[in-house]
GROMACS .gro file of C-alpha atoms in nm:
model
  398
    1MET     CA    1  19.518 -10.463  -4.451
    2LYS     CA    2  19.253 -10.351  -4.200
    3ILE     CA    3  19.304  -9.991  -4.090
    4LEU     CA    4  19.162  -9.823  -3.779
    5TYR     CA    5  19.165  -9.444  -3.808
    6PHE     CA    6  19.092  -9.207  -3.516
    7ASP     CA    7  18.948  -8.874  -3.631
    8CYS     CA    8  19.015  -8.653  -3.326
    9PHE     CA    9  18.867  -8.319  -3.437
   10SER     CA   10  18.709  -8.285  -3.090
   11GLY     CA   11  18.985  -8.448  -2.888
   12ILE     CA   12  18.977  -8.790  -2.724
   13SER     CA   13  18.893  -8.946  -2.387
   14GLY     CA   14  18.855  -9.293  -2.245
   15ASP     CA   15  18.476  -9.301  -2.259
   16MET     CA   16  18.475  -9.158  -2.614
   17ILE     CA   17  18.709  -9.437  -2.728
   18LEU     CA   18  18.481  -9.704  -2.580
   19GLY     CA   19  18.174  -9.539  -2.733
   20ALA     CA   20  18.329  -9.512  -3.078
   21MET     CA   21  18.447  -9.874  -3.084
   22LEU     CA   22  18.108 -10.003  -2.968
   23ASP     CA   23  17.935  -9.780  -3.224
   24ALA     CA   24  18.163  -9.927  -3.495
   25GLY     CA   25  18.046 -10.279  -3.419
   26VAL     CA   26  18.220 -10.422  -3.112
   27ASP     CA   27  17.965 -10.640  -2.935
   28GLU     CA   28  17.838 -10.481  -2.612
   29GLY     CA   29  17.785 -10.823  -2.458
   30LEU     CA   30  18.148 -10.915  -2.528
   31LEU     CA   31  18.270 -10.599  -2.356
   32ARG     CA   32  18.055 -10.659  -2.049
   33ARG     CA   33  18.156 -11.025  -2.021
   34GLU     CA   34  18.525 -10.943  -2.047
   35LEU     CA   35  18.510 -10.653  -1.800
   36ALA     CA   36  18.335 -10.883  -1.553
   37LYS     CA   37  18.660 -11.082  -1.539
   38LEU     CA   38  18.827 -10.795  -1.351
   39PRO     CA   39  18.830 -10.851  -0.973
   40ILE     CA   40  18.662 -10.515  -0.902
   41ASP     CA   41  18.309 -10.400  -0.831
   42GLY     CA   42  18.141 -10.082  -0.724
   43TYR     CA   43  18.045  -9.957  -1.069
   44GLU     CA   44  17.775  -9.982  -1.333
   45LEU     CA   45  17.846  -9.957  -1.706
   46GLN     CA   46  17.579  -9.750  -1.879
   47ILE     CA   47  17.573  -9.762  -2.261
   48THR     CA   48  17.315  -9.558  -2.452
   49LYS     CA   49  17.251  -9.408  -2.794
   50LYS     CA   50  17.240  -9.026  -2.790
   51GLN     CA   51  17.302  -8.729  -3.018
   52LYS     CA   52  17.555  -8.446  -3.028
   53ASN     CA   53  17.491  -8.164  -3.276
   54GLY     CA   54  17.263  -8.395  -3.474
   55ILE     CA   55  17.513  -8.683  -3.486
   56THR     CA   56  17.393  -9.010  -3.338
   57GLY     CA   57  17.656  -9.206  -3.151
   58THR     CA   58  17.722  -9.420  -2.847
   59ASP     CA   59  17.761  -9.270  -2.501
   60VAL     CA   60  17.946  -9.474  -2.238
   61ASP     CA   61  17.931  -9.381  -1.871
   62VAL     CA   62  18.094  -9.559  -1.579
   63LEU     CA   63  17.860  -9.491  -1.287
   64LEU     CA   64  18.046  -9.531  -0.957
   65HIS     CA   65  17.900  -9.624  -0.624
   66HIS     CA   66  17.992  -9.373  -0.348
   67HIS     CA   67  18.084  -9.112  -0.616
   68GLU     CA   68  18.451  -9.209  -0.613
   69HIS     CA   69  18.511  -9.006  -0.927
   70GLU     CA   70  18.444  -8.667  -0.773
   71VAL     CA   71  18.752  -8.449  -0.730
   72GLY     CA   72  18.816  -8.375  -0.364
   73ASP     CA   73  18.593  -8.655  -0.234
   74HIS     CA   74  18.749  -8.826   0.066
   75HIS     CA   75  18.629  -9.163  -0.064
   76HIS     CA   76  18.825  -9.123  -0.386
   77GLU     CA   77  19.048  -9.427  -0.445
   78HIS     CA   78  19.419  -9.384  -0.513
   79ARG     CA   79  19.610  -9.676  -0.661
   80ASN     CA   80  19.972  -9.718  -0.760
   81LEU     CA   81  20.101  -9.901  -1.065
   82HIS     CA   82  20.153 -10.226  -0.873
   83ASP     CA   83  19.793 -10.223  -0.750
   84ILE     CA   84  19.656 -10.180  -1.100
   85GLU     CA   85  19.887 -10.438  -1.256
   86ASN     CA   86  19.779 -10.684  -0.984
   87ILE     CA   87  19.411 -10.624  -1.069
   88ILE     CA   88  19.479 -10.693  -1.436
   89ASP     CA   89  19.715 -10.989  -1.381
   90THR     CA   90  19.476 -11.171  -1.146
   91SER     CA   91  19.188 -11.139  -1.391
   92ALA     CA   92  19.087 -11.404  -1.644
   93LEU     CA   93  19.136 -11.167  -1.937
   94ASP     CA   94  19.322 -11.277  -2.250
   95ASP     CA   95  19.698 -11.230  -2.224
   96HIS     CA   96  19.703 -10.988  -2.519
   97VAL     CA   97  19.439 -10.770  -2.353
   98LYS     CA   98  19.634 -10.776  -2.025
   99GLN     CA   99  19.955 -10.673  -2.203
  100THR     CA  100  19.785 -10.382  -2.379
  101ALA     CA  101  19.606 -10.256  -2.066
  102LYS     CA  102  19.923 -10.274  -1.855
  103GLY     CA  103  20.121 -10.103  -2.131
  104ILE     CA  104  19.879  -9.811  -2.132
  105PHE     CA  105  19.896  -9.778  -1.752
  106MET     CA  106  20.275  -9.791  -1.769
  107ARG     CA  107  20.270  -9.493  -2.008
  108LEU     CA  108  20.049  -9.308  -1.762
  109ALA     CA  109  20.281  -9.392  -1.473
  110ARG     CA  110  20.588  -9.270  -1.657
  111ALA     CA  111  20.413  -8.945  -1.753
  112GLU     CA  112  20.296  -8.884  -1.396
  113ALA     CA  113  20.640  -8.966  -1.256
  114HIS     CA  114  20.802  -8.721  -1.495
  115ILE     CA  115  20.554  -8.443  -1.414
  116HIS     CA  116  20.583  -8.490  -1.036
  117GLY     CA  117  20.956  -8.555  -1.034
  118THR     CA  118  20.939  -8.891  -0.863
  119SER     CA  119  20.980  -9.264  -0.933
  120LEU     CA  120  20.728  -9.510  -1.074
  121ASP     CA  121  20.675  -9.692  -0.745
  122GLN     CA  122  20.590  -9.363  -0.571
  123ILE     CA  123  20.322  -9.262  -0.821
  124HIS     CA  124  19.957  -9.269  -0.715
  125PHE     CA  125  19.737  -9.221  -1.016
  126HIS     CA  126  19.474  -9.003  -0.847
  127GLU     CA  127  19.186  -8.968  -1.094
  128VAL     CA  128  19.332  -9.218  -1.344
  129GLY     CA  129  19.371  -9.477  -1.071
  130ALA     CA  130  18.999  -9.481  -0.992
  131ILE     CA  131  18.760  -9.749  -1.108
  132ASP     CA  132  18.625  -9.552  -1.402
  133SER     CA  133  18.969  -9.521  -1.566
  134ILE     CA  134  19.051  -9.887  -1.502
  135ILE     CA  135  18.729  -9.971  -1.686
  136ASP     CA  136  18.801  -9.720  -1.964
  137ILE     CA  137  19.155  -9.844  -2.027
  138THR     CA  138  19.085 -10.216  -1.992
  139GLY     CA  139  18.770 -10.175  -2.198
  140ALA     CA  140  18.967  -9.997  -2.472
  141ALA     CA  141  19.214 -10.288  -2.476
  142ILE     CA  142  18.927 -10.538  -2.502
  143CYS     CA  143  18.762 -10.349  -2.790
  144PHE     CA  144  19.093 -10.295  -2.969
  145HIS     CA  145  19.172 -10.665  -2.975
  146ALA     CA  146  18.814 -10.744  -3.076
  147LEU     CA  147  18.852 -10.521  -3.383
  148LYS     CA  148  19.195 -10.672  -3.468
  149PRO     CA  149  19.326 -10.387  -3.689
  150ASP     CA  150  19.649 -10.441  -3.882
  151ALA     CA  151  19.742 -10.073  -3.853
  152VAL     CA  152  19.623  -9.779  -3.645
  153TYR     CA  153  19.639  -9.416  -3.764
  154ALA     CA  154  19.511  -9.095  -3.609
  155SER     CA  155  19.456  -8.734  -3.707
  156PRO     CA  156  19.631  -8.447  -3.528
  157LEU     CA  157  19.459  -8.387  -3.193
  158ASN     CA  158  19.251  -8.087  -3.104
  159VAL     CA  159  19.349  -8.034  -2.738
  160GLY     CA  160  19.119  -7.740  -2.654
  161SER     CA  161  19.226  -7.443  -2.441
  162GLY     CA  162  19.182  -7.274  -2.104
  163PHE     CA  163  19.219  -7.444  -1.765
  164VAL     CA  164  19.097  -7.766  -1.607
  165LYS     CA  165  19.021  -7.830  -1.239
  166CYS     CA  166  19.185  -8.135  -1.088
  167GLN     CA  167  19.315  -8.254  -0.752
  168HIS     CA  168  19.616  -8.021  -0.775
  169GLY     CA  169  19.397  -7.718  -0.851
  170LEU     CA  170  19.364  -7.534  -1.183
  171LEU     CA  171  19.599  -7.660  -1.454
  172PRO     CA  172  19.646  -7.535  -1.811
  173VAL     CA  173  19.493  -7.726  -2.103
  174PRO     CA  174  19.622  -7.967  -2.213
  175ALA     CA  175  19.690  -8.096  -1.863
  176PRO     CA  176  20.062  -8.160  -1.800
  177ALA     CA  177  20.019  -8.540  -1.792
  178ALA     CA  178  19.825  -8.538  -2.120
  179LEU     CA  179  20.083  -8.312  -2.284
  180GLU     CA  180  20.368  -8.538  -2.165
  181LEU     CA  181  20.192  -8.837  -2.322
  182LEU     CA  182  20.160  -8.650  -2.649
  183ARG     CA  183  20.532  -8.595  -2.707
  184GLY     CA  184  20.595  -8.648  -3.077
  185VAL     CA  185  20.223  -8.635  -3.160
  186PRO     CA  186  20.087  -8.349  -3.377
  187ILE     CA  187  19.844  -8.136  -3.174
  188TYR     CA  188  19.668  -7.800  -3.216
  189SER     CA  189  19.447  -7.571  -3.016
  190THR     CA  190  19.132  -7.385  -3.114
  191ASP     CA  191  18.930  -7.122  -2.931
  192ILE     CA  192  18.719  -7.389  -2.760
  193ASP     CA  193  18.751  -7.325  -2.386
  194ALA     CA  194  18.754  -7.687  -2.269
  195GLU     CA  195  18.982  -7.982  -2.202
  196LEU     CA  196  18.938  -8.198  -2.512
  197VAL     CA  197  19.220  -8.450  -2.457
  198THR     CA  198  19.228  -8.630  -2.123
  199PRO     CA  199  19.531  -8.818  -1.990
  200THR     CA  200  19.342  -9.147  -2.031
  201GLY     CA  201  19.258  -9.070  -2.393
  202ALA     CA  202  19.614  -8.956  -2.464
  203ALA     CA  203  19.760  -9.269  -2.304
  204VAL     CA  204  19.539  -9.511  -2.499
  205LEU     CA  205  19.590  -9.341  -2.834
  206SER     CA  206  19.965  -9.286  -2.799
  207TYR     CA  207  20.009  -9.653  -2.703
  208ILE     CA  208  19.810  -9.820  -2.983
  209CYS     CA  209  19.874  -9.565  -3.260
  210ARG     CA  210  20.211  -9.531  -3.430
  211GLN     CA  211  20.135  -9.286  -3.711
  212PHE     CA  212  19.955  -8.950  -3.705
  213GLY     CA  213  19.844  -8.744  -4.001
  214PRO     CA  214  19.584  -8.731  -4.280
  215MET     CA  215  19.347  -9.020  -4.333
  216PRO     CA  216  19.519  -9.289  -4.541
  217LEU     CA  217  19.369  -9.414  -4.865
  218MET     CA  218  19.124  -9.689  -4.778
  219ASN     CA  219  18.786  -9.838  -4.859
  220VAL     CA  220  18.554  -9.746  -4.571
  221GLU     CA  221  18.367 -10.036  -4.414
  222ARG     CA  222  18.252  -9.917  -4.071
  223ILE     CA  223  18.219  -9.582  -3.890
  224GLY     CA  224  18.171  -9.526  -3.517
  225TYR     CA  225  18.093  -9.216  -3.311
  226GLY     CA  226  18.180  -9.202  -2.942
  227LEU     CA  227  18.007  -8.917  -2.759
  228GLY     CA  228  18.175  -8.687  -2.511
  229LYS     CA  229  18.000  -8.530  -2.214
  230ARG     CA  230  18.033  -8.164  -2.312
  231ASP     CA  231  17.807  -7.949  -2.530
  232LEU     CA  232  18.037  -7.746  -2.756
  233ASP     CA  233  18.008  -7.536  -3.070
  234ILE     CA  234  18.151  -7.833  -3.258
  235PRO     CA  235  18.024  -8.191  -3.217
  236ASN     CA  236  18.189  -8.330  -2.902
  237VAL     CA  237  18.242  -8.672  -3.060
  238LEU     CA  238  18.528  -8.901  -3.149
  239ARG     CA  239  18.493  -9.060  -3.492
  240ILE     CA  240  18.667  -9.381  -3.586
  241ILE     CA  241  18.679  -9.518  -3.937
  242ILE     CA  242  18.756  -9.879  -4.017
  243GLY     CA  243  18.838  -9.999  -4.365
  244GLU     CA  244  19.066 -10.189  -4.595
  245GLN     CA  245  19.374 -10.019  -4.731
  246SER     CA  246  19.338  -9.968  -5.103
  247SER     CA  247  19.585 -10.164  -5.316
  248SER     CA  248  19.665  -9.849  -5.511
  249ARG     CA  249  19.730  -9.485  -5.429
  250ARG     CA  250  19.614  -9.182  -5.620
  251ASP     CA  251  19.768  -8.838  -5.614
  252GLU     CA  252  19.812  -8.538  -5.840
  253VAL     CA  253  20.149  -8.450  -5.992
  254ALA     CA  254  20.286  -8.172  -6.208
  255VAL     CA  255  20.406  -8.262  -6.558
  256LEU     CA  256  20.671  -8.044  -6.727
  257GLU     CA  257  20.760  -8.080  -7.095
  258CYS     CA  258  20.985  -7.922  -7.351
  259ASN     CA  259  21.083  -8.007  -7.710
  260ILE     CA  260  21.450  -7.987  -7.814
  261ASP     CA  261  21.599  -8.022  -8.161
  262ASP     CA  262  21.932  -7.838  -8.134
  263MET     CA  263  22.120  -7.976  -7.831
  264ASN     CA  264  22.438  -8.182  -7.814
  265PRO     CA  265  22.316  -8.538  -7.731
  266GLU     CA  266  22.593  -8.574  -7.471
  267LEU     CA  267  22.415  -8.318  -7.252
  268TYR     CA  268  22.091  -8.518  -7.211
  269SER     CA  269  22.241  -8.762  -6.960
  270TYR     CA  270  22.370  -8.482  -6.738
  271ALA     CA  271  22.035  -8.301  -6.748
  272MET     CA  272  21.852  -8.621  -6.644
  273ASP     CA  273  22.093  -8.676  -6.355
  274ARG     CA  274  22.039  -8.320  -6.233
  275LEU     CA  275  21.662  -8.360  -6.245
  276PHE     CA  276  21.665  -8.690  -6.055
  277ASP     CA  277  21.915  -8.563  -5.799
  278SER     CA  278  21.681  -8.271  -5.729
  279GLY     CA  279  21.391  -8.502  -5.649
  280ALA     CA  280  21.204  -8.555  -5.975
  281LEU     CA  281  20.950  -8.837  -5.954
  282ASP     CA  282  21.035  -8.946  -6.310
  283VAL     CA  283  21.220  -8.819  -6.616
  284PHE     CA  284  21.201  -8.967  -6.964
  285TYR     CA  285  21.284  -8.878  -7.323
  286THR     CA  286  21.059  -8.935  -7.625
  287PRO     CA  287  21.177  -8.909  -7.988
  288ILE     CA  288  20.940  -8.682  -8.185
  289MET     CA  289  20.919  -8.513  -8.524
  290MET     CA  290  20.880  -8.135  -8.523
  291LYS     CA  291  20.784  -7.895  -8.803
  292LYS     CA  292  20.975  -7.919  -9.127
  293ASP     CA  293  21.037  -8.285  -9.037
  294ARG     CA  294  21.305  -8.203  -8.786
  295PRO     CA  295  21.388  -8.496  -8.550
  296ALA     CA  296  21.375  -8.386  -8.185
  297VAL     CA  297  21.349  -8.508  -7.828
  298LYS     CA  298  21.067  -8.433  -7.587
  299ILE     CA  299  21.183  -8.418  -7.223
  300THR     CA  300  20.909  -8.504  -6.971
  301VAL     CA  301  20.950  -8.443  -6.598
  302LEU     CA  302  20.708  -8.560  -6.329
  303CYS     CA  303  20.730  -8.374  -5.999
  304ARG     CA  304  20.523  -8.289  -5.696
  305LYS     CA  305  20.286  -7.995  -5.714
  306GLY     CA  306  20.462  -7.684  -5.594
  307ASP     CA  307  20.802  -7.789  -5.733
  308GLU     CA  308  20.738  -7.670  -6.088
  309LYS     CA  309  20.969  -7.369  -6.066
  310LYS     CA  310  21.262  -7.570  -5.933
  311PHE     CA  311  21.253  -7.815  -6.222
  312SER     CA  312  21.170  -7.551  -6.483
  313ASP     CA  313  21.486  -7.368  -6.373
  314ILE     CA  314  21.694  -7.684  -6.423
  315LEU     CA  315  21.548  -7.739  -6.772
  316MET     CA  316  21.619  -7.378  -6.866
  317LYS     CA  317  21.978  -7.392  -6.738
  318GLU     CA  318  22.084  -7.738  -6.843
  319THR     CA  319  21.915  -7.767  -7.186
  320SER     CA  320  21.877  -7.550  -7.491
  321THR     CA  321  21.499  -7.512  -7.457
  322LEU     CA  322  21.343  -7.167  -7.479
  323GLY     CA  323  21.029  -7.259  -7.286
  324VAL     CA  324  20.862  -7.515  -7.061
  325ARG     CA  325  20.494  -7.611  -7.057
  326SER     CA  326  20.324  -7.763  -6.753
  327TYR     CA  327  19.997  -7.924  -6.651
  328TYR     CA  328  19.860  -8.142  -6.372
  329ALA     CA  329  19.782  -8.509  -6.399
  330GLU     CA  330  19.639  -8.772  -6.167
  331ARG     CA  331  19.849  -9.083  -6.121
  332MET     CA  332  19.778  -9.419  -5.962
  333THR     CA  333  20.068  -9.597  -5.792
  334LEU     CA  334  20.101  -9.924  -5.609
  335PRO     CA  335  20.254  -9.941  -5.260
  336ARG     CA  336  20.587 -10.115  -5.282
  337HIS     CA  337  20.859 -10.247  -5.055
  338TRP     CA  338  21.205 -10.403  -5.085
  339VAL     CA  339  21.282 -10.772  -5.044
  340ASN     CA  340  21.646 -10.872  -4.991
  341VAL     CA  341  21.738 -11.202  -5.156
  342SER     CA  342  22.066 -11.394  -5.141
  343THR     CA  343  22.237 -11.501  -5.463
  344PRO     CA  344  22.569 -11.680  -5.522
  345TRP     CA  345  22.707 -11.339  -5.615
  346GLY     CA  346  22.579 -11.137  -5.319
  347THR     CA  347  22.259 -10.982  -5.183
  348VAL     CA  348  22.023 -10.823  -5.431
  349ARG     CA  349  21.722 -10.603  -5.354
  350VAL     CA  350  21.397 -10.691  -5.527
  351LYS     CA  351  21.111 -10.442  -5.550
  352ALA     CA  352  20.769 -10.590  -5.467
  353ALA     CA  353  20.433 -10.428  -5.544
  354GLU     CA  354  20.092 -10.586  -5.481
  355TYR     CA  355  19.769 -10.530  -5.668
  356ASP     CA  356  19.443 -10.721  -5.627
  357GLY     CA  357  19.614 -11.022  -5.469
  358SER     CA  358  19.891 -11.042  -5.727
  359VAL     CA  359  20.251 -10.940  -5.650
  360LYS     CA  360  20.492 -10.797  -5.907
  361TYR     CA  361  20.864 -10.844  -5.849
  362ALA     CA  362  21.148 -10.652  -6.013
  363PRO     CA  363  21.516 -10.705  -5.917
  364GLU     CA  364  21.701 -10.377  -5.872
  365TYR     CA  365  21.915 -10.317  -6.180
  366GLU     CA  366  22.204 -10.145  -5.999
  367ASP     CA  367  22.238 -10.433  -5.750
  368CYS     CA  368  22.230 -10.695  -6.026
  369ALA     CA  369  22.478 -10.503  -6.239
  370ARG     CA  370  22.720 -10.460  -5.950
  371ALA     CA  371  22.701 -10.829  -5.856
  372ALA     CA  372  22.748 -10.938  -6.219
  373HIS     CA  373  23.044 -10.705  -6.271
  374ASN     CA  374  23.220 -10.814  -5.950
  375ALA     CA  375  23.168 -11.186  -6.017
  376GLY     CA  376  23.229 -11.172  -6.392
  377VAL     CA  377  22.897 -11.339  -6.477
  378PRO     CA  378  22.624 -11.239  -6.722
  379LEU     CA  379  22.381 -10.980  -6.589
  380ARG     CA  380  22.080 -11.192  -6.694
  381ASP     CA  381  22.199 -11.478  -6.471
  382VAL     CA  382  22.197 -11.257  -6.162
  383TYR     CA  383  21.864 -11.101  -6.257
  384GLN     CA  384  21.688 -11.431  -6.321
  385PHE     CA  385  21.826 -11.593  -6.004
  386ALA     CA  386  21.716 -11.297  -5.786
  387LEU     CA  387  21.369 -11.302  -5.940
  388ALA     CA  388  21.335 -11.679  -5.884
  389GLU     CA  389  21.442 -11.642  -5.518
  390ALA     CA  390  21.185 -11.367  -5.460
  391LEU     CA  391  20.908 -11.581  -5.607
  392LYS     CA  392  21.024 -11.882  -5.405
  393GLY     CA  393  21.011 -11.678  -5.084
  394ALA     CA  394  20.659 -11.555  -5.166
  395LEU     CA  395  20.535 -11.911  -5.217
  396GLU     CA  396  20.688 -12.027  -4.888
  397HIS     CA  397  20.504 -11.753  -4.696
  398ALA     CA  398  20.174 -11.791  -4.882
   0.00000   0.00000   0.00000
């Protein structure tokens, strides 16, 4: 699965998105040819290689004739949502690009309408309705579909601090429209006195990205840097990382162990249930021989780091052990998902996990046992039928 990850340590804007995607390999000629399909003129697209804090990246600038981008200029163009949708719809752009560009503008319109307390048809986009933002947003849609990612992730956004000057005067950072677009998105502010997230950048990212957080496990293939216009203490760049999702995941877990040779065997089952109910990743028992040839059981608990005390307490309370040892271990796990299959005895869930092009299937025991008990058939019949159905489905979709 191809992953596109936005690393927004210095915020995000429309021109930074274009620069990063071009820097990561989107063909400049393709972008120019596609943008030329828009029925607008009065601009020049300038694309150059520059540096910020020693990092080389791509700088994109939409140079407007008549300086339409300047705040307070009487020649500044205002457009409503219908105007912009008409520009996009009457172009010769691909339908998928049109849908994405219009979806981003719709998000902007809804945010502006909410902030100004009015309806969508009454909204004039002001700065974001000018030619430069039409180019930024449509260009981002063109580049996004050129990259064809299967999933888009992003880091939490550094929004900056202070105030920004716009057509309504001085507004706090992040600007109200940008903040409205970032509902549900993790953001933070540093002591950088600048607007780092623009409404255009927030609209594009919140539309194409559905998950925010740490970088997922992947094999990096391409990296792109899109340069911002400010000179800051930190590099004013947007970094995007493109790669293939690894077929396995690695993390570190805590392992708890204790040896028991004097406990009523009936108590082991209850102890295991308590451990699993409390969130243990795994619990298992191993027969061992202790000193003086005493038969015993070693209880092993796998849990997340930081949960050692919780599970040590359960072992101390629910078993006869006098001590618990712990250590950390790295584990590799495969991503897995459930497949529901129909059997003559009801629906059974089958766990599927893929590794290096091969898929492992395992019918869920509890589902198979319930179906077998209710129908009065052997458990192995339900198990084998569910497994065969899962394999059959995989072959049909191959």
